PDB file of C-alpha atoms in Angstrom:
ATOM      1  CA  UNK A   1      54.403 158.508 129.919  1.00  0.00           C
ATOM      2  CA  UNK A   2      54.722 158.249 126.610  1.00  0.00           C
ATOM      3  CA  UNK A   3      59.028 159.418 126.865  1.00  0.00           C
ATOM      4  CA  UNK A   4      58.912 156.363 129.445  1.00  0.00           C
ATOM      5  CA  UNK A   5      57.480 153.956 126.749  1.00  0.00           C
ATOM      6  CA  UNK A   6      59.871 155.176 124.082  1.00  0.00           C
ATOM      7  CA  UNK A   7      63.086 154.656 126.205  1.00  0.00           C
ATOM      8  CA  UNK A   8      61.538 151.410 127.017  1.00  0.00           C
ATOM      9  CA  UNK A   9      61.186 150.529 123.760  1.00  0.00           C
ATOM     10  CA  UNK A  10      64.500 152.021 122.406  1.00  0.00           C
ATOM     11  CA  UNK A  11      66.534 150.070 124.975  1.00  0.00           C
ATOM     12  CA  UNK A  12      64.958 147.106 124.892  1.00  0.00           C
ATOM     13  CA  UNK A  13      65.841 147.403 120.583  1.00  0.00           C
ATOM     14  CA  UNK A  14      69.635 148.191 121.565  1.00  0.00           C
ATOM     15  CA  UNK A  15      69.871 145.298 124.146  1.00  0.00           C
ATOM     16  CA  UNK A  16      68.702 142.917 121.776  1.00  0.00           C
ATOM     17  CA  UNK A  17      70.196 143.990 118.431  1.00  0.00           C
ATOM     18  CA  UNK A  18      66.989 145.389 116.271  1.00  0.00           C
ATOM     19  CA  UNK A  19      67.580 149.052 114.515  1.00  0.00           C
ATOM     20  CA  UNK A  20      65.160 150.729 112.981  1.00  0.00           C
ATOM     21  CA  UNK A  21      64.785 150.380 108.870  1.00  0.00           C
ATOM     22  CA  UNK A  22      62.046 151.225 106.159  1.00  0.00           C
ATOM     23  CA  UNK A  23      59.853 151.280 108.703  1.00  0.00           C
ATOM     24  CA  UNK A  24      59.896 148.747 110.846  1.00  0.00           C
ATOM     25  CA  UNK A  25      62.347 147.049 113.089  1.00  0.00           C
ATOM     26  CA  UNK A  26      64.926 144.285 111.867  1.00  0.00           C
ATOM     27  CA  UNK A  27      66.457 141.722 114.799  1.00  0.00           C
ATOM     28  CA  UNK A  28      69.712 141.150 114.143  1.00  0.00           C
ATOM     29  CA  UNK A  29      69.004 137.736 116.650  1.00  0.00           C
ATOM     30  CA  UNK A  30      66.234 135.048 115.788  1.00  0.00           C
ATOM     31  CA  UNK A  31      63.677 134.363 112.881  1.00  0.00           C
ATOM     32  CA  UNK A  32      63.943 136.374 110.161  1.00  0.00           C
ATOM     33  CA  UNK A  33      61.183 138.430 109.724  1.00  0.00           C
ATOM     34  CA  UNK A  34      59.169 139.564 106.948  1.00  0.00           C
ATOM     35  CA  UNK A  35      60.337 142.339 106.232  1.00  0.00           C
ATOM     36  CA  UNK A  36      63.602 141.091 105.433  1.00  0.00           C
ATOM     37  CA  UNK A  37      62.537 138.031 102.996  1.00  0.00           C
ATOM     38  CA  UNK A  38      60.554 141.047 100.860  1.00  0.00           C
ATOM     39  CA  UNK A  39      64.267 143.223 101.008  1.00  0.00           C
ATOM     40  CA  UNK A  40      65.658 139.626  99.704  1.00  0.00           C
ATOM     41  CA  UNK A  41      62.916 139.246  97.392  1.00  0.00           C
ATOM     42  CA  UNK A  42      62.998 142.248  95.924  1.00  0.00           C
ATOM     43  CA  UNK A  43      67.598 141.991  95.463  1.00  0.00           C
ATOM     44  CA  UNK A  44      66.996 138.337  93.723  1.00  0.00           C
ATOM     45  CA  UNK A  45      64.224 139.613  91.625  1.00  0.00           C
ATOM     46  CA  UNK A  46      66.756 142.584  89.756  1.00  0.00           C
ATOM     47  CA  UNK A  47      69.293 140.217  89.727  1.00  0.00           C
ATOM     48  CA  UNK A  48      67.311 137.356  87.701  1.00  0.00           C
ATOM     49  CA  UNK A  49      65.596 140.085  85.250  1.00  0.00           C
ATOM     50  CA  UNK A  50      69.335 141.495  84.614  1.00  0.00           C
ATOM     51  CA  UNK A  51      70.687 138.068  84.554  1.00  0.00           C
ATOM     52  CA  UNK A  52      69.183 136.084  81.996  1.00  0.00           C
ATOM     53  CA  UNK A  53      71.676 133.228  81.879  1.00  0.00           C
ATOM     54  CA  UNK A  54      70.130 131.913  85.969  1.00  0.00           C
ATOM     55  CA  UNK A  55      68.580 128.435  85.040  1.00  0.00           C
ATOM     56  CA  UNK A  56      64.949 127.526  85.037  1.00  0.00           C
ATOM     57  CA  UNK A  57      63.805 127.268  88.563  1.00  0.00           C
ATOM     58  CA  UNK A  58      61.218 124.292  88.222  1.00  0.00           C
ATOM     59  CA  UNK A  59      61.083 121.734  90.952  1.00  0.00           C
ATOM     60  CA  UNK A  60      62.800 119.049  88.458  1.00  0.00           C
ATOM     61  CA  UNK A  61      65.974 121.124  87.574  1.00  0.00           C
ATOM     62  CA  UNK A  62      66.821 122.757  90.634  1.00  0.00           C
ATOM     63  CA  UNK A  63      70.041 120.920  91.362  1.00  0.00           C
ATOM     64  CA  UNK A  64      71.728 121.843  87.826  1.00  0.00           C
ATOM     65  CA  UNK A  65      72.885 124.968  85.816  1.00  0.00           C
ATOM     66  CA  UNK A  66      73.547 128.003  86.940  1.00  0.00           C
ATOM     67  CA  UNK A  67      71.273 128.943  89.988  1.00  0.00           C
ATOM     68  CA  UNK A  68      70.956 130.452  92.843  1.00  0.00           C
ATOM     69  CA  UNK A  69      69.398 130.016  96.727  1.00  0.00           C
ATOM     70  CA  UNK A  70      68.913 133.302  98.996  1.00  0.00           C
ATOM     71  CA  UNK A  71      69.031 133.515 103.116  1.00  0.00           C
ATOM     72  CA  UNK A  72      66.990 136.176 104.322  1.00  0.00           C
ATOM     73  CA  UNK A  73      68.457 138.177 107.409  1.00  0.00           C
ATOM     74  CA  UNK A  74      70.130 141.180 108.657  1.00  0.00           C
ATOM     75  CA  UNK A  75      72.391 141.053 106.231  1.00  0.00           C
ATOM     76  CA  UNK A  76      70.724 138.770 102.986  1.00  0.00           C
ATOM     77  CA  UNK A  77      72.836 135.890 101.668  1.00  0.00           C
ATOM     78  CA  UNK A  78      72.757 134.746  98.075  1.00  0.00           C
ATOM     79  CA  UNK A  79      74.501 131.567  97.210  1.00  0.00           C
ATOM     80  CA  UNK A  80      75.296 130.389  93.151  1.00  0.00           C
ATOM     81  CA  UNK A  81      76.274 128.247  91.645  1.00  0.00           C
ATOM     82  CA  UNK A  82      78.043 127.514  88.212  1.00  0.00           C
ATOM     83  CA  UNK A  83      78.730 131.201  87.961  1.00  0.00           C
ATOM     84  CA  UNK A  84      82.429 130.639  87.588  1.00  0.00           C
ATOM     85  CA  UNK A  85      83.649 132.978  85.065  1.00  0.00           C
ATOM     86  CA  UNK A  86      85.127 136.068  86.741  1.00  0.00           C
ATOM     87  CA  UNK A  87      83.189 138.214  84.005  1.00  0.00           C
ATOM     88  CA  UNK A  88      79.884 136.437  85.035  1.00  0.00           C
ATOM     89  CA  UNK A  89      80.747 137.098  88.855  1.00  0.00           C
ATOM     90  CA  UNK A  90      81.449 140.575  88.094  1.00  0.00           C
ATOM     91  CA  UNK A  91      78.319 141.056  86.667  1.00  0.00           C
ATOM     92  CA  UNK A  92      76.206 139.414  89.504  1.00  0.00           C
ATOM     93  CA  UNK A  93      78.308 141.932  92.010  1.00  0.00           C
ATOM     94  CA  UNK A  94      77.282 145.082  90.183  1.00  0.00           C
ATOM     95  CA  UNK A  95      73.637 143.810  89.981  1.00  0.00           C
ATOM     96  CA  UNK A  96      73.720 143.106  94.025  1.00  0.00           C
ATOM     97  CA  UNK A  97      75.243 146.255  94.023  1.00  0.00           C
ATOM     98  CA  UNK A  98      72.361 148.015  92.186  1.00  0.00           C
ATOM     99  CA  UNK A  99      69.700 146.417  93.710  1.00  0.00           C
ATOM    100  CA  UNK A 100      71.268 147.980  96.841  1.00  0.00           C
ATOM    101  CA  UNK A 101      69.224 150.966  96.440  1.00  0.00           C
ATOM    102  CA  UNK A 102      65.824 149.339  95.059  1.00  0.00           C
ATOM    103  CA  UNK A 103      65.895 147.564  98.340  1.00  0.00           C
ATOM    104  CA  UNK A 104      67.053 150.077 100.576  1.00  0.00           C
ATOM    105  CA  UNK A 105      69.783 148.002 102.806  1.00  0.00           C
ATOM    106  CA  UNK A 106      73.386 148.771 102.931  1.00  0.00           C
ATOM    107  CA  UNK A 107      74.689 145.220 101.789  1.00  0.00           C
ATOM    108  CA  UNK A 108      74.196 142.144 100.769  1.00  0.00           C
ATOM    109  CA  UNK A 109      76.913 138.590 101.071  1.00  0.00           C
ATOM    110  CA  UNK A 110      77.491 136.738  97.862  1.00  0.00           C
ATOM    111  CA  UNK A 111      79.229 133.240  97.762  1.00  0.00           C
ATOM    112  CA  UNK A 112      79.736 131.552  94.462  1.00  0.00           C
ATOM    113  CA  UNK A 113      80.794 127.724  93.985  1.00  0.00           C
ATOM    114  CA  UNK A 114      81.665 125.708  90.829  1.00  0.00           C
ATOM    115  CA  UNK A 115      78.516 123.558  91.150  1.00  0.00           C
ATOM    116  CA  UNK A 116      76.187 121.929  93.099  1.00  0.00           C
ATOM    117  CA  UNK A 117      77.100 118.716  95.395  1.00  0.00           C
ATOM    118  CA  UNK A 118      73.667 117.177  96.294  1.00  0.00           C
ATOM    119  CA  UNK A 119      74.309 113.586  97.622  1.00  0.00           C
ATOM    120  CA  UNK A 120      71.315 111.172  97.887  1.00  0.00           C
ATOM    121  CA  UNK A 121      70.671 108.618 100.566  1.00  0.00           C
ATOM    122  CA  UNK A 122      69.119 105.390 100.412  1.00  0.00           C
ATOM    123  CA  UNK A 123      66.093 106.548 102.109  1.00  0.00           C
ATOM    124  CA  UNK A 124      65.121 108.996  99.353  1.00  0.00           C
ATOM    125  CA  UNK A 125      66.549 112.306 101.321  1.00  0.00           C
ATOM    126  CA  UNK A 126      69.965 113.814 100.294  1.00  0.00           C
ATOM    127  CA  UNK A 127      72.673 116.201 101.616  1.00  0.00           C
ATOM    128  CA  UNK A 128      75.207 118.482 100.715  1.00  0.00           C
ATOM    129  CA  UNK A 129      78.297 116.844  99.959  1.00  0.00           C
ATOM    130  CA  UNK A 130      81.836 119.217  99.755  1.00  0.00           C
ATOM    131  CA  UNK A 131      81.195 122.175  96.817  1.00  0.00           C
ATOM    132  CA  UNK A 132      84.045 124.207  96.342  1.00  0.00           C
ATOM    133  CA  UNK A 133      83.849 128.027  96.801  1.00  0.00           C
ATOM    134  CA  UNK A 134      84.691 130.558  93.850  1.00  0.00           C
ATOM    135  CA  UNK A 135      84.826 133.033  95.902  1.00  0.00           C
ATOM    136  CA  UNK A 136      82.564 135.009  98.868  1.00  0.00           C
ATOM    137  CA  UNK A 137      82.076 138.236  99.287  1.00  0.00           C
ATOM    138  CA  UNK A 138      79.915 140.780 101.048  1.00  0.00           C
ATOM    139  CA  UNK A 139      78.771 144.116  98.227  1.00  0.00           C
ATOM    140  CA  UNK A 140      78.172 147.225  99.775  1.00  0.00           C
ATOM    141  CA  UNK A 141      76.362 150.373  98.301  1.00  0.00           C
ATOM    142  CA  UNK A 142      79.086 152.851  96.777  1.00  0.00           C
ATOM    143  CA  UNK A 143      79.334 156.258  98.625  1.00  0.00           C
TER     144      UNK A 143
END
């Protein structure tokens, strides 16, 4: 009974794209879960101790200076901004790279632009308007 239960559960993980990681199971479809915003968590907070320069996060400032905005998932996704200096990139790579380990995932996708484009509308509400990309790239953990 319990083999049954186990192949159950194993197919029904490779049919709908979920693998097995620190513990628990990550969906590679859907919501993120929880699990995967702590991983993300966990990558921004090494890269913002070993990055001074990031800008003050306070609700009033978060459209200027060098920042950055994360997207949990299978594979976390950091975006920056104002990080245009190929030294400065360099450095944010290694410390995605480092924080590899901490978290335990095999990579992580970085896209820098020049700066932020926030348009606002009459109404109060805003949008993106065109930003234009640095560069994007997905760090890996070296063998």
């Amino acid at each position: 009974m319990r083999l049954t239960y186990f192949l159950i559960v194993l197919l029904g993980a490779v049919l709908t794209g979920c693998e097995r990681t620190n513990g628990s199971f990550v969906c590679h479809f859907g919501v993120p879960g929880g699990d995967q915003y702590a991983l993300t968590e966990t990558i921004a907070q090494y890269i913002e101790k070993n990055y001074p320069a990031l800008a003050d996060r306070s609700a009033d400032k978060t459209k200027q200076g060098k920042i950055y905005y994360v997207a949990p998932g299978c594979v976390p996704s950091f975006t920056f901004y104002e990080i245009v200096e190929p030294s400065d990139i360099q450095q944010t790579e290694e410390l995605a790279r480092q924080s590899l380990d901490i978290a335990g995932i095999e990579r992580v996708h970085l896209t820098f632009y020049e700066k932020q484009n926030w348009v606002m509308s009459a109404n109060g509400g805003g949008h993106r308007g065109h930003e234009n990309t640095i560069k994007s790239i997905t760090v890996t953990k070296e063998k």
